[in-house]
XYZ file of C-alpha atoms in Angstrom:
500
model
C 140.500 108.962 140.992
C 139.848 111.353 138.763
C 139.550 108.925 136.231
C 137.380 106.950 137.356
C 134.601 109.466 137.775
C 134.974 110.159 134.213
C 134.965 106.718 132.588
C 131.862 106.545 130.792
C 130.131 103.536 132.353
C 130.153 105.201 136.218
C 128.756 108.946 134.589
C 125.441 107.958 136.220
C 124.091 110.004 139.008
C 123.750 106.997 141.700
C 127.120 105.564 140.671
C 128.978 108.781 141.270
C 126.559 109.150 144.440
C 127.365 106.028 145.640
C 131.104 106.374 145.068
C 131.551 109.792 147.045
C 129.550 108.120 150.101
C 131.849 105.093 149.720
C 134.716 107.144 149.649
C 134.000 109.291 152.520
C 132.874 106.230 155.203
C 136.150 103.523 154.079
C 138.585 106.873 153.975
C 137.142 107.781 157.607
C 137.125 104.632 158.717
C 140.087 102.502 156.917
C 142.951 102.174 154.510
C 141.834 104.322 151.352
C 142.931 101.187 148.985
C 140.045 99.710 150.000
C 138.202 102.297 148.669
C 140.254 101.168 145.179
C 138.777 98.269 145.231
C 135.283 98.991 145.691
C 134.830 101.166 142.605
C 137.291 99.113 140.895
C 134.427 96.024 141.218
C 131.706 98.138 140.280
C 133.349 99.481 136.842
C 133.985 95.735 136.216
C 130.072 94.799 136.791
C 129.122 97.646 135.491
C 131.119 97.015 132.099
C 129.746 93.276 131.994
C 126.249 94.226 132.046
C 126.574 96.810 129.235
C 128.710 94.415 127.075
C 125.667 92.042 127.298
C 122.466 94.277 126.878
C 121.865 94.868 123.200
C 118.612 97.096 123.909
C 117.441 100.006 122.206
C 120.388 102.312 122.103
C 122.975 99.718 123.815
C 126.947 99.892 122.457
C 129.776 97.379 122.778
C 132.682 99.623 123.261
C 135.527 96.806 123.415
C 137.733 99.295 124.288
C 137.063 101.215 121.048
C 136.313 105.432 121.732
C 133.219 105.779 122.225
C 133.164 109.060 120.863
C 134.769 107.859 117.962
C 131.668 106.055 117.334
C 129.278 108.281 117.418
C 130.720 110.641 114.958
C 131.702 107.886 113.059
C 134.990 107.228 111.441
C 133.486 105.503 107.983
C 130.912 107.373 105.572
C 129.691 103.891 104.573
C 128.325 102.198 107.704
C 128.198 98.358 108.045
C 124.758 97.427 109.275
C 123.922 94.092 111.928
C 119.815 93.545 110.826
C 117.447 92.024 112.698
C 115.608 88.995 111.832
C 111.943 87.814 112.543
C 111.255 84.484 113.005
C 107.239 84.348 112.411
C 106.028 80.809 111.991
C 105.266 81.741 107.881
C 109.025 81.782 106.707
C 111.063 78.597 105.500
C 113.340 76.934 107.085
C 116.935 76.368 106.901
C 118.749 77.131 103.395
C 115.772 77.626 101.590
C 114.942 80.464 103.050
C 116.626 83.430 101.268
C 116.757 85.321 104.692
C 118.546 82.482 106.777
C 121.270 82.827 104.253
C 121.200 86.453 104.734
C 121.482 86.022 108.401
C 124.150 83.581 108.732
C 126.742 85.904 105.977
C 125.190 89.139 107.971
C 125.592 87.978 111.442
C 129.187 85.528 110.967
C 126.880 82.917 112.970
C 125.341 79.580 112.158
C 121.312 79.944 112.109
C 118.593 76.976 113.240
C 117.331 75.173 110.693
C 114.270 73.958 112.519
C 113.488 77.643 112.941
C 111.204 79.796 110.007
C 113.183 82.916 109.227
C 110.253 84.738 107.598
C 111.653 88.742 107.488
C 115.286 90.474 107.188
C 115.096 94.286 108.331
C 117.355 96.841 107.439
C 116.460 100.136 109.103
C 115.529 102.343 112.484
C 112.171 100.799 112.883
C 112.009 99.830 116.812
C 110.526 96.629 116.496
C 113.556 95.120 114.553
C 116.681 98.073 114.255
C 119.709 97.090 113.064
C 123.191 98.356 114.408
C 126.367 100.078 113.227
C 129.127 97.496 112.994
C 132.283 98.998 113.925
C 135.857 96.689 112.920
C 139.204 97.109 113.471
C 141.153 97.348 110.663
C 142.459 94.094 109.434
C 140.458 92.495 112.781
C 137.414 92.964 111.117
C 136.274 89.620 110.958
C 136.611 89.022 114.622
C 134.101 89.151 116.426
C 135.796 90.150 119.446
C 136.551 93.814 117.962
C 133.019 94.644 117.044
C 131.069 97.103 118.376
C 128.065 98.270 118.507
C 125.450 101.084 118.491
C 121.468 101.644 116.514
C 121.277 102.839 113.123
C 118.559 105.288 115.081
C 121.513 106.532 117.793
C 124.458 106.838 114.518
C 121.758 109.053 112.607
C 120.571 111.090 115.878
C 124.542 111.836 116.243
C 125.289 112.225 112.759
C 121.975 114.461 111.177
C 124.075 115.397 107.804
C 124.187 111.848 106.851
C 120.317 112.196 106.339
C 120.896 115.231 104.005
C 118.936 118.007 105.522
C 115.596 117.715 102.821
C 114.749 114.329 104.670
C 115.483 116.247 108.079
C 113.437 119.114 107.838
C 110.657 116.438 106.124
C 110.795 113.773 108.662
C 113.264 114.085 111.441
C 116.258 112.947 112.378
C 115.335 109.430 111.046
C 114.714 107.053 108.300
C 111.730 107.280 106.443
C 111.438 104.183 105.005
C 111.891 100.694 106.291
C 113.859 97.685 104.268
C 112.927 94.442 104.331
C 113.799 90.618 102.633
C 110.662 88.364 103.183
C 110.889 84.225 103.163
C 107.490 83.354 102.826
C 106.412 79.587 102.758
C 102.894 79.754 104.251
C 99.918 82.432 103.104
C 100.275 86.097 105.020
C 97.761 87.193 106.920
C 94.367 88.557 104.805
C 95.515 92.409 105.935
C 95.204 96.032 104.803
C 98.054 98.925 106.194
C 96.370 102.202 107.164
C 97.021 105.339 105.730
C 98.703 108.493 108.039
C 94.691 109.671 109.469
C 93.652 105.853 110.551
C 97.527 105.308 111.692
C 97.354 108.052 114.252
C 93.862 106.820 115.566
C 94.653 103.525 115.708
C 97.919 104.194 117.447
C 96.198 106.370 119.971
C 93.388 104.113 120.816
C 95.328 101.020 121.161
C 99.232 101.343 120.894
C 99.830 98.422 121.752
C 98.529 96.535 118.824
C 99.632 99.613 116.694
C 102.918 100.501 117.686
C 103.389 103.893 115.257
C 101.085 106.527 114.162
C 102.624 106.199 110.507
C 100.583 104.852 107.210
C 102.575 101.932 105.582
C 102.352 102.071 101.887
C 104.727 99.625 99.998
C 106.504 97.747 97.368
C 106.792 94.434 97.332
C 109.854 93.325 94.521
C 110.186 89.064 93.405
C 113.609 87.922 94.213
C 111.749 84.825 93.158
C 108.435 83.485 91.991
C 106.235 84.882 94.369
C 102.841 84.877 94.751
C 100.145 87.140 96.883
C 96.815 88.061 96.428
C 96.001 91.719 96.191
C 93.340 94.102 95.876
C 90.035 92.860 94.698
C 88.884 91.019 91.466
C 86.814 92.924 88.878
C 82.718 92.935 88.922
C 82.383 90.503 85.421
C 84.463 88.239 88.014
C 82.844 88.944 91.323
C 79.776 87.774 89.797
C 80.978 84.473 88.561
C 82.621 84.477 92.256
C 78.875 84.378 93.510
C 77.382 82.238 90.943
C 79.968 79.896 91.166
C 80.900 79.104 94.782
C 77.442 78.631 96.336
C 79.059 78.684 99.544
C 79.945 82.340 100.234
C 75.565 82.857 99.846
C 75.254 80.153 102.343
C 77.116 82.391 105.375
C 75.766 85.741 104.324
C 72.717 85.237 102.522
C 70.980 85.693 98.979
C 69.796 89.185 99.930
C 73.416 90.604 100.218
C 74.741 88.013 97.592
C 71.852 88.970 95.241
C 72.951 92.885 95.351
C 75.710 92.423 93.387
C 73.691 91.050 89.872
C 71.841 94.486 90.159
C 74.619 96.867 89.123
C 77.087 96.826 86.639
C 80.089 98.377 85.187
C 78.147 101.516 84.288
C 76.825 102.078 87.594
C 78.647 105.021 89.431
C 81.507 103.393 91.329
C 80.371 104.521 95.188
C 77.401 102.095 93.902
C 79.596 99.645 92.983
C 81.689 99.237 96.217
C 78.824 99.917 98.588
C 77.781 96.361 97.687
C 80.611 94.814 97.309
C 81.855 96.136 100.716
C 78.069 94.950 102.118
C 78.973 91.151 100.945
C 82.380 91.447 102.542
C 81.960 92.744 105.117
C 78.957 90.240 106.353
C 81.631 87.357 104.714
C 84.723 88.551 107.047
C 81.997 88.712 110.417
C 80.772 85.373 109.592
C 80.470 82.696 113.437
C 83.100 80.907 113.424
C 81.474 77.753 114.038
C 79.198 78.483 110.954
C 82.450 79.345 109.242
C 83.978 76.044 109.503
C 81.117 73.975 108.650
C 80.835 75.754 105.456
C 84.355 75.853 104.688
C 84.518 72.302 105.565
C 81.863 71.436 102.808
C 83.065 73.767 100.144
C 86.429 71.482 100.277
C 84.622 68.352 100.103
C 82.812 69.525 97.006
C 85.729 71.025 95.377
C 87.650 67.887 95.798
C 84.995 65.754 94.842
C 84.634 68.022 91.071
C 88.180 67.119 90.759
C 87.002 64.451 89.160
C 84.777 65.708 86.616
C 87.117 68.543 85.772
C 90.101 70.642 86.341
C 90.041 72.757 88.723
C 91.162 76.667 88.239
C 94.206 78.024 90.003
C 92.247 79.948 92.140
C 89.893 76.632 93.197
C 93.848 74.937 93.615
C 94.869 78.055 95.830
C 91.727 78.202 98.515
C 92.548 74.049 99.147
C 95.957 74.761 99.521
C 95.124 77.575 102.118
C 92.443 75.277 103.873
C 95.740 72.817 104.605
C 97.056 75.777 106.169
C 94.253 77.640 108.039
C 91.486 74.586 108.587
C 87.858 76.462 108.809
C 89.383 79.856 108.565
C 87.220 82.925 106.918
C 90.518 83.886 105.257
C 90.473 80.394 102.778
C 86.493 81.371 101.412
C 87.102 84.836 100.934
C 90.243 84.135 98.917
C 88.251 83.779 96.190
C 87.043 88.041 96.299
C 90.791 89.049 95.888
C 93.191 89.210 92.297
C 95.545 85.911 92.720
C 99.043 87.580 91.723
C 101.857 85.403 90.357
C 105.033 87.908 90.030
C 108.625 86.628 87.705
C 111.993 87.805 89.265
C 112.118 91.092 88.629
C 108.710 92.264 88.918
C 107.142 94.170 91.866
C 103.659 94.628 93.324
C 102.629 98.608 94.826
C 100.314 98.398 97.769
C 98.793 101.512 98.978
C 96.624 102.335 101.854
C 94.009 100.460 102.743
C 94.233 97.818 100.203
C 93.846 94.094 101.206
C 96.343 92.009 100.534
C 98.198 88.413 101.629
C 101.547 87.349 100.269
C 101.307 82.932 99.658
C 104.992 82.045 98.753
C 108.523 83.148 97.521
C 111.293 85.351 98.224
C 110.735 88.866 97.930
C 112.685 92.687 98.861
C 110.070 94.332 100.453
C 110.168 98.589 101.153
C 107.619 100.653 103.023
C 107.533 103.926 105.026
C 109.168 103.454 108.456
C 105.963 101.660 110.206
C 104.447 98.227 111.560
C 101.407 99.094 111.409
C 98.886 95.959 110.284
C 95.170 95.609 110.417
C 94.022 91.841 110.119
C 91.112 89.673 109.196
C 91.911 86.477 108.292
C 94.557 83.540 107.745
C 96.294 84.251 111.553
C 96.577 83.262 115.018
C 97.615 86.756 115.454
C 94.668 90.000 116.818
C 92.028 90.037 114.495
C 90.242 93.723 113.724
C 87.568 92.715 111.219
C 85.597 96.111 111.780
C 88.520 98.179 111.079
C 89.680 96.294 108.025
C 86.259 95.833 106.402
C 85.749 99.641 107.195
C 89.295 101.187 105.882
C 89.171 99.148 102.462
C 89.015 101.503 99.453
C 86.738 98.572 97.261
C 88.641 99.727 93.989
C 87.629 96.476 91.481
C 90.481 95.659 89.239
C 94.002 93.432 88.556
C 96.711 95.917 90.073
C 99.591 96.965 88.459
C 102.492 95.153 88.139
C 105.852 97.372 88.101
C 108.726 96.466 85.775
C 110.666 99.087 86.534
C 112.628 101.178 84.417
C 116.245 100.786 83.545
C 118.619 103.783 84.685
C 122.048 101.616 83.581
C 122.470 99.272 81.361
C 122.161 97.009 84.687
C 120.605 99.138 86.991
C 116.566 99.248 87.022
C 114.849 101.652 89.453
C 111.005 100.876 90.783
C 109.793 104.101 91.679
C 105.825 103.924 93.373
C 103.996 107.446 94.016
C 105.195 108.071 97.575
C 107.593 110.461 99.430
C 109.554 107.782 101.285
C 111.019 105.154 99.730
C 112.335 104.049 95.534
C 114.403 101.158 95.115
C 117.250 99.326 92.645
C 118.008 96.534 91.521
C 121.266 95.993 90.588
C 122.535 92.875 88.333
C 126.256 93.304 87.825
C 128.177 90.476 85.410
C 131.749 89.480 86.349
C 134.162 91.959 85.335
C 131.964 94.826 84.901
C 131.419 97.767 86.769
C 128.569 100.489 87.677
C 127.946 103.740 89.076
C 125.282 104.493 91.658
C 124.747 108.863 91.668
C 125.382 110.789 94.293
C 121.823 111.617 96.272
C 120.782 114.661 98.633
C 119.422 111.089 100.946
C 120.228 108.458 102.749
C 120.788 104.716 101.178
C 120.914 101.291 102.179
C 122.631 98.949 100.262
C 121.777 94.904 100.219
C 123.867 92.294 98.215
C 121.605 89.453 98.019
C 124.477 87.007 95.992
C 128.032 87.684 94.475
C 131.051 89.483 95.655
C 132.736 92.944 94.820
C 134.024 96.307 95.991
C 132.535 99.516 96.313
C 134.161 102.565 96.389
C 133.053 105.945 97.533
C 135.689 108.578 97.417
C 139.476 107.342 98.958
C 136.725 104.805 101.057
C 136.981 101.022 99.770
C 134.913 97.905 100.844
C 135.067 94.201 99.539
C 131.006 93.239 100.066
C 129.819 90.145 99.737
C 125.922 88.186 99.908
C 123.900 89.546 103.438
C 126.222 92.420 103.717
C 123.879 95.655 104.352
C 125.436 99.070 104.317
C 123.813 103.001 105.465
C 125.153 105.299 102.589
C 125.156 108.686 103.713
C 124.025 111.648 101.622
C 126.025 113.089 99.012
C 127.878 109.880 98.191
C 128.583 108.684 94.827
C 129.168 104.727 95.007
C 131.373 102.667 92.535
C 130.724 99.033 92.706
C 132.730 96.291 90.939
C 132.523 92.804 90.361
C 135.494 90.600 91.827
C 136.167 87.175 92.490
C 134.867 84.042 90.941
C 130.941 85.554 91.039
C 128.916 85.397 87.388
C 126.976 87.914 88.829
C 126.933 90.415 92.086
C 122.743 90.981 92.728
C 122.417 94.003 94.929
C 119.516 95.991 95.861
C 119.199 100.133 96.859
C 116.500 101.454 99.095
C 116.549 105.186 98.983
C 113.963 108.168 99.650
C 112.104 109.015 96.719
C 114.092 110.993 93.631
C 110.563 112.779 93.119
C 110.779 114.016 96.608
C 114.122 116.130 96.361
C 112.831 117.075 92.198
C 109.941 119.531 94.478
C 112.477 120.744 96.681
């Protein structure tokens, strides 16, 4: 009987109370064997419910020692990751996210469902789970048991390193993603820390956390995005050549842009841009639909006499995706950025952007806060977006990274929370990732190989995601018939550790 009371599935109070009362009543009135039958039924019922549950901290023990799971037998932990099926995601085998999910989960994905984002981290909106196998049968789902990465980290704070715990507590300070984009994402920006705290306090259902969200997008395939406001010179050309903007905003507002120049104070120029953009984004829905429709007719007509610019062609594509949306015409205000594989875009807080197409790896501070105002069926917070933007003008910096080794390139944005390494390792070659005083998450995009730290060796291939605790040197060698192994590492910024 004592064994039943110490079974982890019967530990909570109401089960103990129920068992105790049942024992008293049954043993008083009938044979005690009835009591044991009742208890066994309770435990079997609980076990079934627990194995079905995959909530924030659910554990599938499958006969494993729970205490051993929480202390972590292996230094490196395999992760099962979370996928978001937003409608802008790519379908079937065209989606890198779908291919990664198939490989990561071991199951088939529905080719008719868009697979948009592959999340790796501890954020509650898409938590990863630590996956424990059982030796040579590791490939069988019947021998897998799960616990959320956040729960595992809470029970293993040393895995983060003392510097990370001291700055951010017992949690990953970054969120790692892969995106597969076939339809434009919303025109959006991410709040800084102060605004995030305010938005979360006032509207917690819309803004789920109180953290800022600077980020970097690293192109895996050719990748297109709108990012930041065009230069003042180009903006004047936009107002001149896109008369529909003046139709929506009025000539009094748009005329202000011709009263400023590059030699004026930055604040003065930004105030004019803010005035025009805010009035544009605040235009009524009915009027916007009419004006966008007329703009489309005009551009199509002009193709008979001239070649449309890349931006004009893009605007027509956006109109097909989001008919009559204010985001279609506001796209003229933003830089049209085309990244080649290996190039990256760094996005600070309060900078407008919209991803257009392609596959990318994305890393950010651990937040899911997004303020939207166009090209979306989701909630729009136009006034917040227009008031929070920096209105900085000019083409954004394209990051190409810097080499750490012949095979590893590092992308280091100016934030403490994260950095990203990209490794292209040819067949038969090896490389080493030095030990760092913080945690890392490794993602294999392509190929297969062997990953080793100390006496631990793991075979890895496409879709494998590994959590590597602090202070582990990682050796990687390409195996099998792969011509190339392509992987990415996200970790806490090396600049942060230099300041400790």
